[in-house]
Every structure is written in C-alpha cells, then in structure tokens.
Amino acid sequence: MSLITIDSVSGIPPYQIYVCDVFQFNCQFIGVFTDYIPPSVSFPVPSGYTTAPQLLIKIVDSTGCVFTQNYMCLTPTPTPSITPTNTPTLSLTPSNTPTLSITPTNTVTPSVTPSYTPTNTVTPSVTPTKTVTPTVTTTPTPTQTPEPGILAYLFIEPYSGSSSIGSYMNSLGSTFYGFTNTSQPSTSASTFDLDMNRYVNYSGWTSGLFPAIGKQIIPTTTSGFDSYGNPIIAYNFPTTLVPENYTQSKAWYTWIIPTNLTNNKYQMEIDLGIVNPNVFTSVKMEPTIYSNTFNYTGSTIARTTYRVYTTYPSTAFELDNTYDLYFRGSKVDI
C-alpha cells in the first residue's frame, strides 16, 4: 500500500489535510491532525488517486493559512526519500513563509508545481468536450478559508452542448434552456431558484460532456498578492486562468458564488484578461441575474445559498478560448 508521509508543516494546529487532483477540482478530506508536525504523520494514498500521474496535498491550519505541495509521477517502485524538483516551500510565500515538507513513502517521485483551471461552442448536435487536463492556476498567498468545501465556482457552458442542456432543461419544464440557447433564468425569485437548481444538477458538468467546474477560494482579508502578482482583495476571488484551447469552442462563462463569500454583497464587476494576466478590463455583471439567490440542494457543488454572475444578454462573457483567459473578482458592493 502506498503511503504519503508529511514530515513538517509550518502553521498552527489543528491541521485539515486533503488530497486533491493538481487543479483542486476534486479534493478528498483525509482528516484533522491536532498536533504539530513533526513528528511526521502518514496516511495511504486514497483509492481514487493511486493511478494519478500527479496529486496535490493541501493543508489548512487553524488560522486559515493554506499550504499546498504538488507531486508528479507516482511510480510503483518505492523510493527511499522524496526530492521535489522545487524546494518544499509553497509557491504562496507570505511574511511567515509556510513550508510544507512531504515525503511519500513507497511510491512517490514528486515535482512541485501548483495549478488550477477549466473551459469550451453553437452546434445542434451534442459533442462531448474532450477531457483536457485543465490549468486554472490559483495559488494565492495564504488566504483564509471561511468554511472548508464552500467555494466560488466557474461554470463553462459550451455551444457544442447547447442542444443537450436545452433538451434537459425543457424536459423539466423550465423556460431557461442555458445561456447558449439565448435564454436567461427567471426574474421571479422562486422560479429562479428552480431554474438554477436544475441547471447546476445537469449531468454534463460532471460526466465530461462539459468542462469540469472550476473551483476557487475567496479570501476574507486584503493582504498580499496572488500567484500572478495581482493584489488579493477581501471577498474577491483571485486571478483564475482558463488556458488557451481548453474548450476549443466558444462558451458562456458564469461564476456561481456563495453569498457569504462576498460578505453578503454583490460581485458587481469581474475583471477579464486576455493573454496577459496583469492587464484587465472590468466587466459589469447583469443585475437582473445576480439580484436573485438560489439555495442549492443537490450534490454537484456544496449546498448553500448562491448568487449567479454573468453578463447575459451582453455577450461580454461569451468567449472564444483560442487564447488564455484570466478572471479576477474586482468589485464587491451593495
């Protein structure tokens, strides 16, 4: 059985330890460790990750600091000790630099590289989007996680799947058929709740037909810089990359964000950058959409209360992905 051994972690216990895919689209909670590390702790590689070429260890300490370490090339040959290709110092470096030293026992030859991403266009036939290993890179300077598992989500609705999602929504009696079918959720609060629950429950988000749902932590304090050198601002999600040709088609981009992560205000504007992660255009979100909330009750994302942020009917978030796209929360207000 392959084990991961964590030799030392800066920060203050207790520690929440997760094993994730390298993009943090899916994370498995390992447990809470109440004592300082060292002494080292070991645990088996979760069954869903034993054949993964890379994995990411994520640790959240009691102050909300997030420590991550990327590993590559899990091999069946045991190696006596792990030498990461980079220093086991996080790519998030605050004033108290959190260091994470992880020694996988039995099978890991790691290489440090944190990353995160998702993306996708109108054809009447449903063509599953090819599963591209995404790269929405998001490793902010230690930020506080208001609540484990409660994140901001990026939904990418490709035109190549417009027929599929439209038929699904229509079969449930909704008049919202998805943004790629030139429709908008109802402005009635109760119908909006139904529309969005149905939309998020669509199986294409998790089956591989549509791009994987992007996930992003939102900080609760203004402090430091994200991995692209842009300021981290409280209640605004940090710079998030959708890499060139990830969807290979035009798609609608929609952020679905828990109300508590914006301090119960509105994410009124989102920055959009094309090619350059430091040059942005601030894009206003559509108030007739974000003025309503929905209480999600399914299993696709965390169950909580959300607002929906996109530009429909403006086509500002109807984007071609033949170049890198960067999103960043820029204005939260009432």
mmCIF file of C-alpha atoms in Angstrom, residues 3-118:
data_model
loop_
_atom_site.group_PDB
_atom_site.id
_atom_site.type_symbol
_atom_site.label_atom_id
_atom_site.label_comp_id
_atom_site.label_asym_id
_atom_site.label_seq_id
_atom_site.Cartn_x
_atom_site.Cartn_y
_atom_site.Cartn_z
ATOM 1 C CA LEU A 3 1.743 5.929 1.882
ATOM 2 C CA ILE A 4 2.237 9.668 1.999
ATOM 3 C CA THR A 5 4.338 10.889 4.912
ATOM 4 C CA ILE A 6 4.249 14.545 5.948
ATOM 5 C CA ASP A 7 7.445 15.388 7.801
ATOM 6 C CA SER A 8 6.884 19.016 8.728
ATOM 7 C CA VAL A 9 4.402 21.857 8.271
ATOM 8 C CA SER A 10 4.600 25.468 9.425
ATOM 9 C CA GLY A 11 1.476 26.954 10.916
ATOM 10 C CA ILE A 12 -0.667 26.303 13.946
ATOM 11 C CA PRO A 13 -2.597 23.059 14.506
ATOM 12 C CA PRO A 14 -5.093 21.591 14.210
ATOM 13 C CA TYR A 15 -4.475 20.916 10.509
ATOM 14 C CA GLN A 16 -7.101 19.853 7.954
ATOM 15 C CA ILE A 17 -5.416 17.620 5.375
ATOM 16 C CA TYR A 18 -6.753 16.968 1.872
ATOM 17 C CA VAL A 19 -5.519 15.012 -1.169
ATOM 18 C CA CYS A 20 -6.585 16.680 -4.445
ATOM 19 C CA ASP A 21 -6.050 16.457 -8.157
ATOM 20 C CA VAL A 22 -3.495 19.085 -9.124
ATOM 21 C CA PHE A 23 -6.195 21.521 -10.246
ATOM 22 C CA GLN A 24 -8.140 21.184 -6.981
ATOM 23 C CA PHE A 25 -11.313 20.322 -8.899
ATOM 24 C CA ASN A 26 -11.757 17.293 -6.631
ATOM 25 C CA CYS A 27 -10.333 17.012 -3.134
ATOM 26 C CA GLN A 28 -10.672 14.163 -0.651
ATOM 27 C CA PHE A 29 -10.636 15.074 3.028
ATOM 28 C CA ILE A 30 -8.122 12.887 4.898
ATOM 29 C CA GLY A 31 -8.664 14.091 8.439
ATOM 30 C CA VAL A 32 -7.830 16.598 11.147
ATOM 31 C CA PHE A 33 -4.419 16.332 12.813
ATOM 32 C CA THR A 34 -4.395 18.079 16.186
ATOM 33 C CA ASP A 35 -0.660 18.020 16.948
ATOM 34 C CA TYR A 36 2.280 19.899 15.486
ATOM 35 C CA ILE A 37 4.122 18.239 12.576
ATOM 36 C CA PRO A 38 6.830 16.980 13.223
ATOM 37 C CA PRO A 39 6.525 14.337 14.422
ATOM 38 C CA SER A 40 5.587 13.103 10.983
ATOM 39 C CA VAL A 41 2.189 11.702 10.037
ATOM 40 C CA SER A 42 1.463 9.100 7.363
ATOM 41 C CA PHE A 43 -1.673 8.037 5.543
ATOM 42 C CA PRO A 44 -2.422 5.899 2.474
ATOM 43 C CA VAL A 45 -2.928 7.425 -0.963
ATOM 44 C CA PRO A 46 -6.755 7.495 -1.418
ATOM 45 C CA SER A 47 -8.006 4.804 -3.786
ATOM 46 C CA GLY A 48 -9.189 7.334 -6.364
ATOM 47 C CA TYR A 49 -5.686 8.767 -6.718
ATOM 48 C CA THR A 50 -3.468 5.655 -6.792
ATOM 49 C CA THR A 51 -3.016 5.768 -10.574
ATOM 50 C CA ALA A 52 -2.894 9.566 -10.933
ATOM 51 C CA PRO A 53 0.324 10.876 -12.537
ATOM 52 C CA GLN A 54 0.187 13.868 -10.192
ATOM 53 C CA LEU A 55 -1.541 14.778 -6.972
ATOM 54 C CA LEU A 56 -1.641 17.734 -4.639
ATOM 55 C CA ILE A 57 -1.538 17.778 -0.853
ATOM 56 C CA LYS A 58 -3.492 20.660 0.690
ATOM 57 C CA ILE A 59 -3.306 21.580 4.354
ATOM 58 C CA VAL A 60 -5.356 24.278 6.089
ATOM 59 C CA ASP A 61 -4.132 25.302 9.547
ATOM 60 C CA SER A 62 -6.213 26.731 12.390
ATOM 61 C CA THR A 63 -5.623 30.324 11.239
ATOM 62 C CA GLY A 64 -6.893 29.627 7.716
ATOM 63 C CA CYS A 65 -3.453 29.540 6.069
ATOM 64 C CA VAL A 66 -3.429 27.181 3.080
ATOM 65 C CA PHE A 67 -0.340 25.053 2.371
ATOM 66 C CA THR A 68 -0.080 23.131 -0.895
ATOM 67 C CA GLN A 69 2.523 20.794 -2.374
ATOM 68 C CA ASN A 70 2.339 19.296 -5.855
ATOM 69 C CA TYR A 71 3.737 15.855 -6.663
ATOM 70 C CA MET A 72 4.261 14.239 -10.042
ATOM 71 C CA CYS A 73 4.913 10.734 -11.330
ATOM 72 C CA LEU A 74 3.617 8.280 -8.821
ATOM 73 C CA THR A 75 5.554 5.113 -9.633
ATOM 74 C CA PRO A 76 5.139 1.527 -8.486
ATOM 75 C CA THR A 77 8.780 1.471 -7.389
ATOM 76 C CA PRO A 78 9.319 2.522 -3.778
ATOM 77 C CA THR A 79 11.800 5.337 -3.340
ATOM 78 C CA PRO A 80 13.591 5.746 -0.019
ATOM 79 C CA SER A 81 13.221 9.509 0.043
ATOM 80 C CA ILE A 82 11.459 12.268 -1.869
ATOM 81 C CA THR A 83 13.342 15.047 -3.572
ATOM 82 C CA PRO A 84 10.861 17.552 -5.022
ATOM 83 C CA THR A 85 12.028 19.407 -8.122
ATOM 84 C CA ASN A 86 11.444 22.637 -6.210
ATOM 85 C CA THR A 87 12.056 23.427 -2.600
ATOM 86 C CA PRO A 88 9.221 22.159 -0.464
ATOM 87 C CA THR A 89 8.370 25.792 0.183
ATOM 88 C CA LEU A 90 4.981 26.804 -1.033
ATOM 89 C CA SER A 91 4.582 28.959 -4.091
ATOM 90 C CA LEU A 92 2.460 31.086 -1.790
ATOM 91 C CA THR A 93 5.005 32.997 0.233
ATOM 92 C CA PRO A 94 3.731 35.364 2.907
ATOM 93 C CA SER A 95 5.716 37.098 5.573
ATOM 94 C CA ASN A 96 5.723 33.960 7.715
ATOM 95 C CA THR A 97 6.613 31.641 4.871
ATOM 96 C CA PRO A 98 4.682 28.418 5.409
ATOM 97 C CA THR A 99 6.825 25.460 4.476
ATOM 98 C CA LEU A 100 5.476 22.053 3.691
ATOM 99 C CA SER A 101 7.745 19.057 3.539
ATOM 100 C CA ILE A 102 6.020 15.872 2.394
ATOM 101 C CA THR A 103 7.747 12.549 1.930
ATOM 102 C CA PRO A 104 5.599 9.977 0.130
ATOM 103 C CA THR A 105 6.682 6.580 1.355
ATOM 104 C CA ASN A 106 6.589 3.762 -1.112
ATOM 105 C CA THR A 107 5.742 5.342 -4.388
ATOM 106 C CA VAL A 108 6.096 8.965 -4.980
ATOM 107 C CA THR A 109 8.657 10.778 -7.065
ATOM 108 C CA PRO A 110 7.280 14.311 -6.734
ATOM 109 C CA SER A 111 7.707 17.549 -8.579
ATOM 110 C CA VAL A 112 6.393 20.808 -7.153
ATOM 111 C CA THR A 113 4.013 22.778 -9.371
ATOM 112 C CA PRO A 114 0.654 24.124 -8.146
ATOM 113 C CA SER A 115 -2.118 24.760 -10.730
ATOM 114 C CA TYR A 116 -5.870 25.207 -11.286
ATOM 115 C CA THR A 117 -8.387 25.704 -14.294
ATOM 116 C CA PRO A 118 -11.355 24.836 -16.667
#
